[in-house]
Short mmCIF file of C-alpha atoms in Angstrom, two decimals:
data_model
loop_
_atom_site.label_atom_id
_atom_site.label_comp_id
_atom_site.label_asym_id
_atom_site.label_seq_id
_atom_site.Cartn_x
_atom_site.Cartn_y
_atom_site.Cartn_z
CA MET A 1 4.35 20.02 0.92
CA LYS A 2 0.61 19.84 1.56
CA GLU A 3 -0.93 21.94 4.29
CA GLY A 4 -1.20 20.13 7.61
CA GLU A 5 1.44 17.50 6.86
CA PRO A 6 4.37 16.88 9.22
CA GLU A 7 7.84 18.24 8.65
CA PRO A 8 10.49 15.60 7.95
CA THR A 9 12.32 14.50 11.09
CA SER A 10 15.75 14.78 9.47
CA THR A 11 17.44 15.81 6.25
CA PRO A 12 18.22 12.79 4.09
CA THR A 13 21.70 12.30 2.72
CA GLN A 14 22.60 10.70 -0.56
CA ALA A 15 23.31 7.04 0.08
CA GLY A 16 25.38 4.62 -1.92
CA SER A 17 24.53 0.93 -1.78
CA ASP A 18 23.74 -1.23 1.22
CA PRO A 19 25.74 -4.36 2.01
CA ALA A 20 24.20 -7.59 0.78
CA PRO A 21 21.43 -8.66 3.18
CA ASP A 22 21.44 -11.93 5.10
CA PHE A 23 17.79 -12.39 4.05
CA PRO A 24 15.96 -11.46 0.82
CA TRP A 25 15.45 -8.11 2.56
CA PHE A 26 17.64 -5.78 4.62
CA LYS A 27 15.46 -5.17 7.68
CA ASP A 28 15.12 -7.47 10.68
CA PRO A 29 12.26 -9.90 9.92
CA GLY A 30 11.62 -10.54 13.63
CA PRO A 31 8.65 -8.14 14.10
CA PHE A 32 6.83 -9.46 11.03
CA ILE A 33 4.77 -12.42 9.82
CA GLN A 34 6.83 -14.01 7.05
CA HIS A 35 4.80 -15.44 4.16
CA ASP A 36 7.53 -16.40 1.70
CA ASP A 37 11.04 -15.32 0.81
CA ASN A 38 9.77 -11.94 -0.40
CA SER A 39 6.92 -10.94 1.94
CA LEU A 40 6.94 -9.50 5.47
CA GLU A 41 3.51 -8.72 6.91
CA ALA A 42 3.40 -6.09 9.64
CA ARG A 43 1.65 -6.68 12.95
CA LEU A 44 -0.80 -3.86 13.56
CA GLU A 45 -0.55 -4.47 17.30
CA ASN A 46 2.99 -3.05 17.09
CA MET A 47 1.67 0.24 15.68
CA GLN A 48 0.88 3.13 18.00
CA GLY A 49 1.00 6.45 16.16
CA LEU A 50 -0.16 7.72 12.80
CA ILE A 51 3.16 7.08 11.02
CA THR A 52 4.50 3.54 10.58
CA PRO A 53 8.20 3.45 11.54
CA ASN A 54 10.47 2.27 8.73
CA HIS A 55 11.59 -0.81 10.66
CA LEU A 56 7.93 -1.90 11.04
CA PHE A 57 6.82 -1.07 7.48
CA PHE A 58 5.65 -4.17 5.59
CA VAL A 59 7.61 -5.55 2.63
CA ARG A 60 6.16 -7.07 -0.53
CA ASN A 61 8.71 -7.86 -3.23
CA ASN A 62 8.76 -10.03 -6.33
CA SER A 63 12.47 -10.74 -5.88
CA SER A 64 15.06 -10.12 -3.20
CA SER A 65 15.51 -6.47 -2.23
CA LEU A 66 18.06 -4.72 -4.42
CA SER A 67 21.28 -3.04 -3.34
CA LEU A 68 21.84 -0.16 -5.77
CA ASN A 69 24.42 2.63 -5.85
CA ALA A 70 22.94 6.11 -6.23
CA SER A 71 25.91 7.41 -8.19
CA GLU A 72 25.53 4.69 -10.84
CA TRP A 73 21.74 4.61 -11.00
CA ARG A 74 19.86 6.24 -13.88
CA LEU A 75 16.21 6.77 -14.72
CA TYR A 76 15.38 6.47 -18.43
CA LEU A 77 12.22 8.01 -19.86
CA GLU A 78 11.18 7.18 -23.42
CA GLY A 79 8.23 6.35 -25.68
CA ASP A 80 6.35 7.58 -28.71
CA ALA A 81 4.38 10.12 -26.66
CA VAL A 82 7.32 12.25 -25.47
CA THR A 83 9.33 14.79 -27.42
CA GLU A 84 12.66 14.36 -25.62
CA PRO A 85 13.81 11.02 -24.15
CA LEU A 86 15.53 11.60 -20.82
CA GLU A 87 18.35 10.06 -18.81
CA LEU A 88 18.25 11.39 -15.24
CA SER A 89 20.73 10.82 -12.42
CA TYR A 90 19.94 10.67 -8.73
CA ASN A 91 21.24 14.24 -8.35
CA ASP A 92 19.03 15.34 -11.25
CA ILE A 93 15.98 13.95 -9.48
CA ARG A 94 16.95 15.49 -6.14
CA SER A 95 17.42 18.90 -7.79
CA LEU A 96 13.79 19.06 -8.96
CA PRO A 97 11.10 20.72 -6.78
CA SER A 98 10.13 18.34 -3.96
CA ARG A 99 6.77 17.49 -2.45
CA MET A 100 5.83 15.77 0.80
CA LEU A 101 2.79 13.52 1.04
CA THR A 102 1.52 11.51 4.00
CA SER A 103 0.00 8.40 2.47
CA TYR A 104 -0.75 4.80 3.25
CA LEU A 105 0.63 2.09 1.00
CA GLU A 106 -1.27 -1.21 0.89
CA CYS A 107 -0.82 -4.53 -0.85
CA ALA A 108 -3.80 -5.38 -3.10
CA GLY A 109 -3.99 -8.75 -1.32
CA ASN A 110 -4.18 -7.32 2.19
CA HIS A 111 -7.02 -9.16 4.07
CA ARG A 112 -6.91 -11.92 1.41
CA ALA A 113 -7.05 -14.65 4.08
CA MET A 114 -10.51 -13.42 5.06
CA PHE A 115 -12.05 -14.91 1.92
CA ASP A 116 -11.16 -18.30 3.43
CA LEU A 117 -11.63 -17.53 7.14
CA LEU A 118 -14.95 -15.71 6.80
CA LYS A 119 -16.46 -16.99 3.54
CA GLY A 120 -14.92 -20.46 3.16
CA GLN A 121 -13.51 -19.60 -0.28
CA LYS A 122 -9.73 -19.67 -0.33
CA ALA A 123 -8.14 -17.36 -2.90
CA SER A 124 -4.76 -18.02 -4.48
CA GLY A 125 -1.70 -16.14 -3.26
CA GLU A 126 -0.07 -15.45 0.09
CA GLN A 127 -2.67 -15.46 2.85
CA TRP A 128 -2.25 -11.92 4.13
CA MET A 129 -4.19 -10.99 7.24
CA THR A 130 -4.41 -7.27 8.11
CA GLY A 131 -0.76 -6.14 8.06
CA GLY A 132 -0.01 -5.65 4.37
CA ILE A 133 -0.14 -1.90 4.91
CA GLY A 134 1.88 1.00 6.28
CA ASN A 135 1.45 4.76 6.53
CA GLY A 136 4.38 7.02 5.79
CA ALA A 137 5.56 10.57 5.13
CA TRP A 138 7.00 10.43 1.62
CA VAL A 139 9.16 13.03 -0.11
CA GLY A 140 9.87 13.09 -3.82
CA VAL A 141 9.20 14.82 -7.09
CA ALA A 142 5.86 14.85 -8.88
CA LEU A 143 5.89 12.34 -11.74
CA SER A 144 4.11 14.99 -13.81
CA ASP A 145 7.16 17.27 -13.50
CA VAL A 146 9.42 14.59 -14.97
CA LEU A 147 6.94 13.82 -17.75
CA THR A 148 6.71 17.53 -18.54
CA LEU A 149 10.51 17.72 -18.78
CA ALA A 150 10.33 15.04 -21.46
CA GLY A 151 7.67 16.98 -23.36
CA ILE A 152 4.75 14.59 -22.89
CA HIS A 153 2.34 14.74 -25.84
CA ALA A 154 -1.40 15.34 -25.70
CA SER A 155 -1.69 11.93 -27.41
CA ALA A 156 -0.31 10.08 -24.35
CA VAL A 157 -2.56 7.31 -23.04
CA SER A 158 -0.40 4.98 -20.92
CA VAL A 159 2.62 5.47 -18.64
CA LEU A 160 4.53 2.25 -17.98
CA LEU A 161 6.71 2.11 -14.85
CA VAL A 162 9.45 -0.56 -14.87
CA GLY A 163 11.58 -1.65 -11.92
CA LEU A 164 15.20 -2.79 -11.96
CA ASP A 165 14.35 -6.04 -10.15
CA VAL A 166 15.18 -8.25 -13.14
CA GLU A 167 14.46 -11.45 -11.16
CA SER A 168 10.81 -10.40 -11.04
CA PRO A 169 8.25 -11.37 -13.69
CA GLU A 170 8.88 -9.70 -17.07
CA GLU A 171 12.51 -9.10 -15.97
CA GLY A 172 11.50 -6.03 -14.03
CA PHE A 173 8.23 -5.58 -12.12
CA ARG A 174 5.99 -3.16 -13.99
CA TYR A 175 2.67 -1.40 -13.85
CA VAL A 176 0.72 0.67 -16.39
CA LEU A 177 -0.82 3.94 -15.21
CA PRO A 178 -3.40 5.85 -17.23
CA VAL A 179 -1.93 9.21 -18.17
CA GLU A 180 -4.50 11.04 -16.01
CA LYS A 181 -3.19 9.33 -12.85
CA ALA A 182 0.43 9.70 -13.92
CA MET A 183 -0.07 13.45 -14.37
CA HIS A 184 -1.90 13.91 -11.07
CA PRO A 185 0.25 16.20 -8.88
CA ASP A 186 0.10 13.74 -5.96
CA THR A 187 1.62 10.85 -7.92
CA LEU A 188 5.24 10.95 -6.79
CA LEU A 189 8.65 9.58 -7.56
CA ALA A 190 9.78 9.19 -3.94
CA TYR A 191 13.30 9.19 -2.54
CA GLU A 192 12.59 9.64 1.15
CA LEU A 193 10.41 7.84 3.71
CA ASN A 194 9.75 9.23 7.19
CA GLY A 195 12.61 11.70 7.13
CA GLU A 196 15.18 9.15 6.01
CA THR A 197 16.66 8.25 2.65
CA LEU A 198 14.38 5.65 1.10
CA PRO A 199 15.41 2.24 2.52
CA SER A 200 16.59 -0.42 0.08
CA ASP A 201 13.67 -2.70 1.02
CA HIS A 202 11.34 0.06 -0.09
CA GLY A 203 12.92 0.93 -3.42
CA PHE A 204 16.11 2.99 -2.99
CA PRO A 205 17.10 5.09 -4.79
CA LEU A 206 13.70 5.89 -6.33
CA ARG A 207 10.21 4.43 -6.33
CA ALA A 208 6.77 5.48 -7.47
CA LEU A 209 4.11 6.38 -4.93
CA VAL A 210 0.60 6.24 -6.38
CA PRO A 211 -1.62 7.27 -3.46
CA GLY A 212 -4.97 5.53 -3.11
CA TRP A 213 -4.01 2.81 -5.63
CA VAL A 214 -2.92 -0.74 -4.92
CA GLY A 215 0.69 -1.16 -3.84
CA SER A 216 1.70 -2.91 -7.07
CA ALA A 217 1.34 0.44 -8.86
CA SER A 218 4.03 2.01 -6.68
CA ILE A 219 6.97 0.40 -8.48
CA LYS A 220 10.18 0.05 -6.45
CA TRP A 221 13.77 0.47 -7.71
CA LEU A 222 12.37 2.45 -10.63
CA GLY A 223 14.61 2.40 -13.69
CA ARG A 224 12.49 3.10 -16.76
CA ILE A 225 9.33 4.98 -17.75
CA VAL A 226 7.66 4.44 -21.12
CA VAL A 227 5.01 6.90 -22.31
CA SER A 228 2.77 5.51 -25.04
CA SER A 229 0.03 6.86 -27.26
CA GLU A 230 -1.68 3.44 -27.02
CA GLN A 231 -3.09 1.41 -24.16
CA LEU A 232 -0.30 -0.84 -22.88
CA TRP A 233 -0.85 -4.33 -21.50
CA THR A 234 1.50 -6.26 -19.21
CA ARG A 235 1.29 -9.28 -16.93
CA ASN A 236 0.03 -7.01 -14.15
CA ASN A 237 -3.08 -5.76 -15.93
CA THR A 238 -3.95 -8.90 -17.90
CA ASN A 239 -3.35 -11.89 -15.61
CA SER A 240 -1.84 -11.07 -12.23
CA TYR A 241 -3.39 -7.99 -10.63
CA VAL A 242 -6.84 -8.68 -12.02
CA LEU A 243 -10.24 -9.35 -10.42
CA ILE A 244 -11.34 -12.69 -11.85
CA GLY A 245 -14.79 -14.01 -10.96
CA ASP A 246 -18.43 -14.21 -11.96
CA GLN A 247 -18.99 -10.50 -11.29
CA TYR A 248 -15.87 -9.26 -13.08
CA PRO A 249 -16.20 -9.47 -16.89
CA PRO A 250 -12.97 -9.19 -18.93
CA GLU A 251 -11.79 -5.73 -19.98
CA GLY A 252 -9.62 -5.22 -23.07
CA GLU A 253 -6.87 -7.85 -23.12
CA SER A 254 -7.37 -8.64 -19.44
CA ARG A 255 -8.83 -11.87 -18.03
CA GLY A 256 -11.05 -9.77 -15.77
CA LYS A 257 -11.07 -6.30 -14.22
CA PRO A 258 -7.56 -4.84 -13.65
CA VAL A 259 -6.95 -3.88 -10.03
CA THR A 260 -6.29 -0.16 -9.64
CA ILE A 261 -7.91 1.88 -6.86
CA GLN A 262 -7.92 0.59 -3.29
CA VAL A 263 -11.06 0.24 -1.15
CA ILE A 264 -12.16 1.57 2.24
CA LYS A 265 -11.09 -0.66 5.16
CA SER A 266 -10.62 -0.80 8.92
CA ALA A 267 -8.86 -3.21 11.27
CA LEU A 268 -8.07 -3.54 14.95
CA ALA A 269 -4.48 -3.28 16.16
CA LEU A 270 -4.70 -6.67 17.90
CA PRO A 271 -3.28 -10.12 17.15
CA TRP A 272 -5.62 -12.52 15.32
CA PRO A 273 -7.00 -14.13 17.42
CA ALA A 274 -6.42 -11.90 20.45
CA GLU A 275 -6.38 -12.67 24.17
CA LEU A 276 -7.30 -10.08 26.79
CA SER A 277 -8.01 -10.13 30.49
CA ALA A 278 -11.51 -9.32 31.70
CA GLY A 279 -12.14 -5.66 32.45
CA ARG A 280 -11.90 -2.29 30.75
CA HIS A 281 -9.60 -1.92 27.75
CA ARG A 282 -8.76 0.93 25.42
CA ILE A 283 -8.71 -0.66 21.95
CA HIS A 284 -7.30 1.06 18.88
CA GLY A 285 -7.04 0.38 15.18
CA TYR A 286 -6.64 1.95 11.76
CA ALA A 287 -8.96 2.87 8.90
CA HIS A 288 -8.31 4.28 5.43
CA SER A 289 -9.98 5.10 2.15
CA PRO A 290 -8.76 6.04 -1.34
CA ALA A 291 -11.63 8.53 -1.70
CA GLY A 292 -10.47 10.93 1.04
CA SER A 293 -10.08 11.09 4.78
CA VAL A 294 -12.00 8.78 7.10
CA SER A 295 -14.85 10.67 8.77
CA ARG A 296 -16.27 7.95 11.01
CA VAL A 297 -15.43 4.55 12.47
CA GLU A 298 -18.03 2.45 14.28
CA TRP A 299 -17.54 -0.65 16.39
CA SER A 300 -19.80 -3.47 17.47
CA ALA A 301 -19.41 -6.19 20.08
CA ASP A 302 -22.69 -7.98 19.23
CA SER A 303 -22.12 -9.16 15.64
CA GLY A 304 -23.31 -5.89 14.18
CA SER A 305 -26.70 -5.66 15.89
CA THR A 306 -25.71 -2.34 17.46
CA TRP A 307 -22.89 0.05 16.62
CA ALA A 308 -21.13 2.79 18.57
CA ASP A 309 -18.81 5.52 17.35
CA ALA A 310 -15.09 5.21 17.95
CA ASN A 311 -12.93 8.28 18.51
CA LEU A 312 -10.70 9.43 15.65
CA SER A 313 -7.37 10.91 16.66
CA GLY A 314 -4.72 12.98 14.91
CA GLN A 315 -4.84 14.88 11.65
CA HIS A 316 -7.33 13.83 8.99
CA LEU A 317 -5.34 13.88 5.74
CA ASP A 318 -6.65 12.77 2.36
CA TYR A 319 -4.28 9.85 1.73
CA SER A 320 -3.36 8.95 5.29
CA TRP A 321 -4.94 6.26 7.38
CA ALA A 322 -6.80 7.35 10.53
CA ARG A 323 -6.17 6.00 14.02
CA PHE A 324 -9.33 5.23 16.00
CA GLU A 325 -9.93 4.04 19.55
CA PHE A 326 -12.71 3.10 21.93
CA VAL A 327 -13.15 1.72 25.45
CA TRP A 328 -14.49 -1.82 25.80
CA ASP A 329 -15.64 -3.53 29.00
CA ALA A 330 -14.58 -7.10 28.25
CA GLU A 331 -16.44 -9.95 29.90
CA PRO A 332 -14.95 -13.47 30.10
CA GLY A 333 -15.57 -15.80 27.18
CA GLN A 334 -15.12 -15.96 23.43
CA ARG A 335 -15.90 -12.49 22.10
CA MET A 336 -15.81 -10.66 18.80
CA ILE A 337 -15.48 -7.02 17.80
CA MET A 338 -16.33 -5.63 14.36
CA THR A 339 -15.44 -2.24 12.95
CA ARG A 340 -16.58 -0.35 9.88
CA ALA A 341 -15.34 2.91 8.41
CA THR A 342 -16.99 5.72 6.47
CA ASP A 343 -15.12 8.37 4.49
CA ILE A 344 -15.87 12.00 3.67
CA ALA A 345 -17.34 10.95 0.32
CA GLY A 346 -19.94 8.79 2.11
CA ASN A 347 -18.42 5.40 1.28
CA THR A 348 -18.84 2.72 3.96
CA GLN A 349 -17.44 -0.78 4.16
CA PRO A 350 -19.88 -3.21 2.50
CA ASP A 351 -21.54 -6.13 4.27
CA GLN A 352 -20.38 -8.54 1.54
CA VAL A 353 -17.61 -8.66 -1.07
CA PRO A 354 -17.88 -10.87 -4.19
CA PHE A 355 -15.21 -13.57 -4.40
CA ASN A 356 -12.35 -13.17 -6.85
CA GLU A 357 -9.80 -15.86 -7.61
CA GLN A 358 -6.74 -13.93 -6.47
CA GLY A 359 -8.28 -12.48 -3.33
CA TYR A 360 -7.88 -8.78 -3.96
CA LEU A 361 -9.64 -5.83 -2.27
CA PHE A 362 -11.42 -7.68 0.55
CA ASN A 363 -13.03 -5.03 2.75
CA GLN A 364 -15.97 -6.45 4.66
CA PRO A 365 -16.07 -5.51 8.36
CA LEU A 366 -13.85 -8.05 10.13
CA PRO A 367 -15.28 -10.02 13.07
CA HIS A 368 -12.10 -9.98 15.16
CA PRO A 369 -12.01 -12.98 17.56
CA ILE A 370 -10.97 -12.19 21.16
CA ARG A 371 -10.65 -14.66 24.05
CA VAL A 372 -11.31 -12.88 27.34
CA THR A 373 -10.05 -14.57 30.52
#
């Protein structure tokens, strides 16, 4: 557990398998924006505190959510860069030293719709607005501990994570981590979210959590880990999760620049577009950065001509988002509020983001439209 992080609200119990869902997911889709059969976008206006409740946490799958039995599940670890291949049960994982980490998890395509709405260039993929993100208290075991158990070699280069969702591309969604990120102590194999056993929609019995990286790296329903002495290439670092555009030359076997680390962002916790009555309002929103805690959020009601500081509330943790708020005297008419965040490393949201074909990592300040009556 890292200093300053919250205690879990309850002690999780080992679960079996959930009943088959009525939808491609187990949770009630009512509070969400549904994009397709596998995507539920959260509504930031439903968020109040620092932690996103499990029932409001967004879902991005590449197949229907899986119903797995913990007693039958196994994690297999293999490859030419380990000494001892492993087969681990759920109890084996739970018996290892645990860590808690408060971290946001964000889809790489969060804000994708803004390429079209703000720049007139529509990217391919589901048109996510601002709700492809959630912030949770995760408990699990460090991936490095499991790799050490298998006797990872100094020659290791790539760590391939493979899910059990065989209806997904490649018969199991997968992501390649560089060994340095896989061995980072904050890269977890998580079995708990917000004091509860990891929900099936979020990868029960075990998922990866790669803080600060795009959500596709945090493989759900984890079933296999392959450690290789060579650079590995899959669909998700050659064609799918790749920045493709004039400013992104190909790397290795990829069509462009593989998507890895997230970018600094901020967004208001309001519908898009929003409607408010005239008068004074306390507005809040959320900001986050992969480079450390958010140190400042500014807001502007005049298209960025002038900026004022918002107030940051709660603990400022490295991987967590920050909640900000400010008071706005709203006058009748069509209005717009922009926000921009800065982190402790000095990174600030850029004025412009180059277009990429699949719409990843959009993080310009958003001119949020508000009708005031």
